[in-house]
């Protein structure tokens, strides 16, 4: 039977999950055996249920609990340390075959929470975040062992890397934005939001404590807001010309999750709701990874047009710039006319 974590310092009035692992002599996990964890000396702290573990333990007193080893060969309990520093509790375990005298016990010694020396950022949620979608994080003032200093009320400053469009708020709804805040009880929960894809550094500083920094990865918002369509300013009737498209979110990030069918048509260059005089040779396509391109688009009337791209998956419709379709080179005479009556040799007609 092995008890973990090993002997160490613990902060006053804190919780430590203690695990007893049962194995056979070859290191195989043993399942379904009764184990007991107890405080061996005069108890200063208590042993309580580990509410994070679905495998329960039963109390046999304030300093002793028992349970059955699960599929991982373990039971777990929560050691709640006393409120005073400098106290020790010796934790031991017992089993019907591997008795307490054969098991190495562990000792936990309480230490006081020291005065804060630095800032840390913890509990970062919602990352990577989509552009325009908040994520949360907690700024804490801690001592050298990362213990929270609940008396600290320092004023902190947030300095995001330029280019990410990062803003911060004390509320997830971003009723207002901030760049500074005050700690309360040594910590504060804040919300951030970026608008440009990338990994953006955020510095957190305060007077008198070591600063900290963390990275906020931002991806494109998955909602397509508009299309960016590129087409040449001029083309020739009946001759291939290219068109390309990128699906962007409202902050102009490429939406790489966009994958769906699209429709193409030629529209009037002024009234883009009206169809042009003829049709494109390619009228369907598919966006993959937010992009579409067609190198062999043709139009057969000599007139200015725009290329419209729409789809059935979203309400987004985009049009290109004006493409001035010029006539193709002449290839036949289709009509000869004139007055041919009374023509003499050498006359013009």
Short mmCIF file of C-alpha atoms in Angstrom, two decimals:
data_model
loop_
_atom_site.label_atom_id
_atom_site.label_comp_id
_atom_site.label_asym_id
_atom_site.label_seq_id
_atom_site.Cartn_x
_atom_site.Cartn_y
_atom_site.Cartn_z
CA UNK A 1 0.00 0.00 0.00
CA UNK A 2 1.41 3.38 -1.04
CA UNK A 3 0.22 6.70 0.38
CA UNK A 4 0.51 9.84 -1.75
CA UNK A 5 1.40 12.65 -1.74
CA UNK A 6 4.49 12.08 0.33
CA UNK A 7 5.42 14.02 3.45
CA UNK A 8 5.27 17.76 2.82
CA UNK A 9 4.27 21.16 4.11
CA UNK A 10 0.63 22.16 3.72
CA UNK A 11 -0.93 25.55 4.28
CA UNK A 12 -3.20 26.10 7.24
CA UNK A 13 -6.89 25.33 6.72
CA UNK A 14 -6.29 23.76 3.31
CA UNK A 15 -7.45 20.56 1.61
CA UNK A 16 -5.08 17.84 0.39
CA UNK A 17 -6.33 14.73 -1.43
CA UNK A 18 -4.61 11.66 0.04
CA UNK A 19 -4.55 8.49 -2.08
CA UNK A 20 -3.92 4.93 -0.91
CA UNK A 21 -2.95 2.58 -3.77
CA UNK A 22 -3.10 -1.20 -3.30
CA UNK A 23 -0.96 -3.47 -5.49
CA UNK A 24 0.21 -7.06 -5.41
CA UNK A 25 3.88 -8.02 -5.14
CA UNK A 26 4.27 -7.66 -8.91
CA UNK A 27 2.90 -4.14 -9.07
CA UNK A 28 -0.57 -5.10 -10.37
CA UNK A 29 -3.47 -3.03 -9.09
CA UNK A 30 -5.72 -4.84 -6.63
CA UNK A 31 -9.44 -4.12 -6.99
CA UNK A 32 -12.28 -4.67 -4.52
CA UNK A 33 -10.27 -4.75 -1.30
CA UNK A 34 -11.11 -2.82 1.87
CA UNK A 35 -8.60 -0.11 2.84
CA UNK A 36 -8.47 2.26 5.78
CA UNK A 37 -6.73 5.63 5.97
CA UNK A 38 -6.27 7.20 9.39
CA UNK A 39 -4.40 9.88 11.32
CA UNK A 40 -1.85 7.94 13.34
CA UNK A 41 -0.92 10.50 16.01
CA UNK A 42 -3.12 12.87 17.99
CA UNK A 43 -5.19 14.40 15.22
CA UNK A 44 -4.93 18.15 14.61
CA UNK A 45 -6.68 18.02 11.25
CA UNK A 46 -9.48 15.82 9.97
CA UNK A 47 -10.10 13.27 7.24
CA UNK A 48 -13.17 13.96 5.11
CA UNK A 49 -14.81 12.52 2.01
CA UNK A 50 -13.18 13.28 -1.34
CA UNK A 51 -16.20 14.69 -3.13
CA UNK A 52 -14.36 14.69 -6.47
CA UNK A 53 -14.10 10.90 -6.46
CA UNK A 54 -17.22 8.78 -7.17
CA UNK A 55 -15.67 5.93 -5.18
CA UNK A 56 -16.94 6.70 -1.65
CA UNK A 57 -15.34 6.23 1.75
CA UNK A 58 -17.10 5.86 5.08
CA UNK A 59 -16.17 7.73 8.30
CA UNK A 60 -15.10 5.64 11.28
CA UNK A 61 -14.29 8.78 13.30
CA UNK A 62 -12.94 12.33 12.69
CA UNK A 63 -9.54 10.98 11.76
CA UNK A 64 -10.27 7.66 10.05
CA UNK A 65 -12.11 6.57 6.89
CA UNK A 66 -12.41 3.29 5.00
CA UNK A 67 -13.42 2.28 1.50
CA UNK A 68 -13.05 -0.32 -1.24
CA UNK A 69 -10.31 -0.07 -3.86
CA UNK A 70 -11.74 0.81 -7.28
CA UNK A 71 -10.56 -0.05 -10.80
CA UNK A 72 -7.45 2.04 -10.20
CA UNK A 73 -6.66 0.09 -7.02
CA UNK A 74 -7.21 3.17 -4.88
CA UNK A 75 -9.32 4.97 -2.36
CA UNK A 76 -9.00 8.70 -1.69
CA UNK A 77 -9.81 10.99 1.22
CA UNK A 78 -9.48 14.73 1.84
CA UNK A 79 -7.10 15.78 4.58
CA UNK A 80 -8.27 19.11 6.04
CA UNK A 81 -5.34 20.78 7.79
CA UNK A 82 -5.75 22.67 11.09
CA UNK A 83 -5.99 26.46 11.22
CA UNK A 84 -2.72 26.90 13.13
CA UNK A 85 0.79 26.69 11.71
CA UNK A 86 3.54 24.39 13.01
CA UNK A 87 1.30 21.37 13.60
CA UNK A 88 1.90 17.88 12.25
CA UNK A 89 -0.39 15.02 11.37
CA UNK A 90 0.97 11.55 10.57
CA UNK A 91 -1.22 9.70 8.04
CA UNK A 92 -1.15 5.90 7.83
CA UNK A 93 -3.20 3.15 6.17
CA UNK A 94 -4.25 -0.38 6.99
CA UNK A 95 -5.32 -3.51 5.10
CA UNK A 96 -6.23 -7.03 6.22
CA UNK A 97 -3.02 -8.44 4.73
CA UNK A 98 -0.76 -5.39 4.43
CA UNK A 99 -1.09 -4.02 7.94
CA UNK A 100 -0.29 -0.49 9.11
CA UNK A 101 3.13 -1.43 10.48
CA UNK A 102 4.15 -2.49 6.94
CA UNK A 103 2.99 0.73 5.29
CA UNK A 104 5.14 3.88 5.11
CA UNK A 105 3.22 6.70 6.68
CA UNK A 106 3.34 10.36 5.55
CA UNK A 107 3.57 13.52 7.62
CA UNK A 108 1.90 16.82 6.78
CA UNK A 109 3.15 19.95 8.54
CA UNK A 110 1.09 23.14 8.49
CA UNK A 111 2.68 26.43 7.50
CA UNK A 112 1.21 29.90 7.58
CA UNK A 113 0.29 31.74 4.40
CA UNK A 114 3.04 34.24 3.77
CA UNK A 115 2.78 37.80 2.51
CA UNK A 116 2.37 38.00 -1.26
CA UNK A 117 5.54 38.32 -3.32
CA UNK A 118 4.20 37.81 -6.83
CA UNK A 119 1.19 37.68 -9.12
CA UNK A 120 0.01 34.52 -10.86
CA UNK A 121 -2.80 33.84 -13.34
CA UNK A 122 -4.87 30.68 -12.81
CA UNK A 123 -8.20 29.11 -13.76
CA UNK A 124 -8.06 30.16 -17.41
CA UNK A 125 -11.23 28.93 -19.10
CA UNK A 126 -12.68 29.03 -22.60
CA UNK A 127 -9.40 28.82 -24.49
CA UNK A 128 -8.68 28.87 -27.28
CA UNK A 129 -11.50 31.39 -27.58
CA UNK A 130 -13.24 32.40 -30.77
CA UNK A 131 -12.96 36.03 -31.85
CA UNK A 132 -15.63 38.00 -30.03
CA UNK A 133 -16.23 35.26 -27.43
CA UNK A 134 -15.12 35.93 -23.80
CA UNK A 135 -12.72 33.79 -21.82
CA UNK A 136 -12.08 34.07 -18.07
CA UNK A 137 -9.03 34.05 -15.84
CA UNK A 138 -8.14 34.72 -12.21
CA UNK A 139 -5.31 36.98 -11.06
CA UNK A 140 -3.95 36.10 -7.61
CA UNK A 141 -1.39 37.62 -5.25
CA UNK A 142 0.57 34.72 -3.72
CA UNK A 143 3.60 33.99 -1.60
CA UNK A 144 6.69 32.11 -2.79
CA UNK A 145 4.83 28.79 -2.44
CA UNK A 146 1.87 30.05 -4.51
CA UNK A 147 -0.33 30.36 -1.43
CA UNK A 148 -2.98 33.06 -1.73
CA UNK A 149 -2.47 36.17 0.38
CA UNK A 150 -6.10 37.02 1.29
CA UNK A 151 -5.08 40.36 2.77
CA UNK A 152 -3.74 41.69 -0.54
CA UNK A 153 -5.72 44.42 -2.33
CA UNK A 154 -3.12 45.56 -4.87
CA UNK A 155 -4.04 47.55 -7.95
CA UNK A 156 -3.16 45.54 -11.08
CA UNK A 157 -2.60 46.65 -14.68
CA UNK A 158 -3.32 44.53 -17.76
CA UNK A 159 -1.16 45.15 -20.84
CA UNK A 160 -2.08 42.99 -23.87
CA UNK A 161 0.19 42.48 -26.86
CA UNK A 162 -0.68 44.86 -29.69
CA UNK A 163 -2.57 43.48 -32.67
CA UNK A 164 -4.89 41.02 -30.97
CA UNK A 165 -7.70 43.46 -30.29
CA UNK A 166 -7.81 42.21 -26.70
CA UNK A 167 -10.12 43.90 -24.23
CA UNK A 168 -10.97 43.07 -20.61
CA UNK A 169 -13.94 43.38 -18.29
CA UNK A 170 -15.07 42.45 -14.80
CA UNK A 171 -18.25 40.91 -16.25
CA UNK A 172 -18.74 38.25 -18.95
CA UNK A 173 -21.21 40.54 -20.72
CA UNK A 174 -18.55 43.22 -21.19
CA UNK A 175 -20.84 45.99 -19.94
CA UNK A 176 -17.67 48.09 -19.75
CA UNK A 177 -14.01 47.45 -20.51
CA UNK A 178 -11.04 47.93 -18.21
CA UNK A 179 -7.25 47.87 -18.25
CA UNK A 180 -6.84 48.08 -14.44
CA UNK A 181 -8.51 46.50 -11.43
CA UNK A 182 -8.14 46.01 -7.67
CA UNK A 183 -7.66 42.63 -6.02
CA UNK A 184 -10.15 41.66 -3.35
CA UNK A 185 -9.13 39.01 -0.84
CA UNK A 186 -5.94 38.60 -2.83
CA UNK A 187 -7.60 37.76 -6.16
CA UNK A 188 -9.98 38.84 -8.90
CA UNK A 189 -11.81 37.03 -11.70
CA UNK A 190 -11.60 38.86 -15.03
CA UNK A 191 -12.83 38.31 -18.57
CA UNK A 192 -10.93 38.81 -21.80
CA UNK A 193 -11.94 38.89 -25.45
CA UNK A 194 -9.86 39.02 -28.62
CA UNK A 195 -10.80 39.87 -32.20
CA UNK A 196 -7.76 38.74 -34.23
CA UNK A 197 -6.53 35.19 -34.63
CA UNK A 198 -3.20 34.37 -33.01
CA UNK A 199 -1.51 33.66 -29.68
CA UNK A 200 -1.46 36.95 -27.76
CA UNK A 201 0.65 37.70 -24.70
CA UNK A 202 -0.91 39.50 -21.73
CA UNK A 203 1.27 41.11 -19.05
CA UNK A 204 -0.14 41.60 -15.55
CA UNK A 205 1.74 43.97 -13.27
CA UNK A 206 1.41 45.70 -9.92
CA UNK A 207 3.57 47.75 -7.62
CA UNK A 208 5.70 45.78 -5.16
CA UNK A 209 5.06 42.28 -6.52
CA UNK A 210 6.69 40.29 -9.31
CA UNK A 211 4.71 40.55 -12.53
CA UNK A 212 3.29 37.65 -14.50
CA UNK A 213 2.14 36.98 -18.06
CA UNK A 214 0.06 34.45 -19.92
CA UNK A 215 -0.92 33.65 -23.50
CA UNK A 216 -4.45 33.96 -24.86
CA UNK A 217 -4.97 31.96 -28.09
CA UNK A 218 -7.73 33.37 -30.31
CA UNK A 219 -9.29 31.59 -33.28
CA UNK A 220 -11.67 32.91 -35.93
CA UNK A 221 -15.32 33.15 -35.00
CA UNK A 222 -17.13 30.24 -36.65
CA UNK A 223 -19.95 32.47 -37.91
CA UNK A 224 -19.29 33.64 -41.48
CA UNK A 225 -20.00 37.37 -41.72
CA UNK A 226 -18.93 38.24 -45.27
CA UNK A 227 -17.11 37.01 -48.35
CA UNK A 228 -13.99 38.57 -49.81
CA UNK A 229 -14.13 37.89 -53.56
CA UNK A 230 -11.30 38.60 -55.97
CA UNK A 231 -11.77 38.79 -59.75
CA UNK A 232 -9.79 40.56 -62.50
CA UNK A 233 -10.90 44.03 -63.63
CA UNK A 234 -11.23 42.86 -67.23
CA UNK A 235 -11.68 39.66 -69.21
CA UNK A 236 -12.52 38.59 -72.74
CA UNK A 237 -15.80 37.02 -73.78
CA UNK A 238 -15.45 33.27 -73.96
CA UNK A 239 -11.97 33.26 -72.39
CA UNK A 240 -11.23 31.79 -68.96
CA UNK A 241 -10.72 34.18 -66.06
CA UNK A 242 -10.15 33.39 -62.34
CA UNK A 243 -12.26 34.15 -59.28
CA UNK A 244 -11.43 33.37 -55.64
CA UNK A 245 -13.27 33.69 -52.34
CA UNK A 246 -12.45 33.78 -48.63
CA UNK A 247 -15.12 33.42 -45.92
CA UNK A 248 -14.43 35.89 -43.09
CA UNK A 249 -15.92 36.57 -39.68
CA UNK A 250 -16.96 40.08 -38.73
CA UNK A 251 -13.41 40.87 -37.61
CA UNK A 252 -12.04 39.85 -41.02
CA UNK A 253 -10.48 36.58 -39.84
CA UNK A 254 -10.51 33.64 -42.25
CA UNK A 255 -13.15 31.15 -41.06
CA UNK A 256 -11.31 27.88 -41.67
CA UNK A 257 -14.28 25.86 -40.36
CA UNK A 258 -16.45 27.02 -43.29
CA UNK A 259 -17.12 24.02 -45.59
CA UNK A 260 -20.25 24.10 -47.76
CA UNK A 261 -21.64 24.42 -51.29
CA UNK A 262 -21.97 27.79 -53.02
CA UNK A 263 -23.72 29.23 -56.08
CA UNK A 264 -22.18 31.60 -58.63
CA UNK A 265 -23.94 33.92 -61.06
CA UNK A 266 -23.23 37.00 -63.14
CA UNK A 267 -25.08 40.10 -61.92
CA UNK A 268 -25.59 43.65 -63.10
CA UNK A 269 -22.63 45.85 -62.10
CA UNK A 270 -24.92 48.58 -60.72
CA UNK A 271 -27.98 46.73 -59.44
CA UNK A 272 -26.35 43.62 -58.02
CA UNK A 273 -29.76 42.09 -57.22
CA UNK A 274 -30.44 41.81 -60.95
CA UNK A 275 -28.98 39.11 -63.16
CA UNK A 276 -26.62 40.08 -65.97
CA UNK A 277 -27.49 39.49 -69.60
CA UNK A 278 -26.08 35.97 -69.74
CA UNK A 279 -24.74 33.17 -67.58
CA UNK A 280 -21.40 32.01 -66.23
CA UNK A 281 -20.16 28.65 -67.43
CA UNK A 282 -19.63 27.55 -63.79
CA UNK A 283 -22.57 28.11 -61.46
CA UNK A 284 -21.70 25.94 -58.41
CA UNK A 285 -18.69 25.25 -56.23
CA UNK A 286 -17.65 24.42 -52.68
CA UNK A 287 -15.88 26.31 -49.92
CA UNK A 288 -13.22 24.20 -48.19
CA UNK A 289 -11.39 25.51 -45.14
CA UNK A 290 -12.91 28.94 -45.73
CA UNK A 291 -11.60 29.24 -49.31
CA UNK A 292 -12.83 28.70 -52.88
CA UNK A 293 -11.17 29.32 -56.23
CA UNK A 294 -12.13 28.76 -59.86
CA UNK A 295 -9.56 29.36 -62.60
CA UNK A 296 -11.78 28.60 -65.60
CA UNK A 297 -14.73 30.95 -65.29
CA UNK A 298 -16.20 32.23 -68.58
CA UNK A 299 -18.81 34.75 -69.67
CA UNK A 300 -19.90 35.13 -73.29
CA UNK A 301 -21.47 38.62 -73.55
CA UNK A 302 -19.28 41.69 -73.96
CA UNK A 303 -20.55 43.78 -71.06
CA UNK A 304 -19.45 44.73 -67.52
CA UNK A 305 -20.57 42.31 -64.79
CA UNK A 306 -19.93 41.37 -61.21
CA UNK A 307 -19.63 37.79 -59.92
CA UNK A 308 -22.08 37.03 -57.13
CA UNK A 309 -21.48 34.15 -54.70
CA UNK A 310 -24.17 32.92 -52.30
CA UNK A 311 -25.04 29.73 -50.46
CA UNK A 312 -27.85 27.82 -48.80
CA UNK A 313 -26.01 27.40 -45.49
CA UNK A 314 -25.89 31.07 -44.46
CA UNK A 315 -27.55 34.34 -45.47
CA UNK A 316 -24.24 35.72 -46.70
CA UNK A 317 -24.07 37.04 -50.27
CA UNK A 318 -20.92 38.55 -51.77
CA UNK A 319 -20.10 40.21 -55.06
CA UNK A 320 -16.81 40.86 -56.79
CA UNK A 321 -15.57 44.10 -58.21
CA UNK A 322 -16.62 44.99 -61.75
CA UNK A 323 -15.24 42.67 -64.43
CA UNK A 324 -15.35 44.44 -67.82
CA UNK A 325 -15.94 41.67 -70.34
CA UNK A 326 -14.57 42.77 -73.73
CA UNK A 327 -15.47 41.31 -77.09
CA UNK A 328 -13.55 38.37 -78.46
CA UNK A 329 -11.44 38.78 -81.65
CA UNK A 330 -13.54 38.84 -84.88
CA UNK A 331 -13.59 35.49 -86.61
CA UNK A 332 -16.18 35.83 -89.45
CA UNK A 333 -18.06 38.37 -91.58
CA UNK A 334 -21.71 37.84 -90.86
CA UNK A 335 -23.27 40.34 -93.31
CA UNK A 336 -22.37 42.46 -96.40
CA UNK A 337 -24.79 45.17 -97.50
CA UNK A 338 -24.93 48.01 -100.04
CA UNK A 339 -26.56 49.24 -103.30
CA UNK A 340 -25.43 47.00 -106.14
CA UNK A 341 -27.70 48.40 -108.93
CA UNK A 342 -26.04 49.94 -111.99
CA UNK A 343 -22.51 49.27 -110.87
CA UNK A 344 -19.84 49.94 -113.44
CA UNK A 345 -16.30 48.77 -113.40
CA UNK A 346 -14.26 50.90 -111.05
CA UNK A 347 -17.27 52.26 -109.08
CA UNK A 348 -17.40 52.20 -105.30
CA UNK A 349 -20.23 50.43 -103.61
#
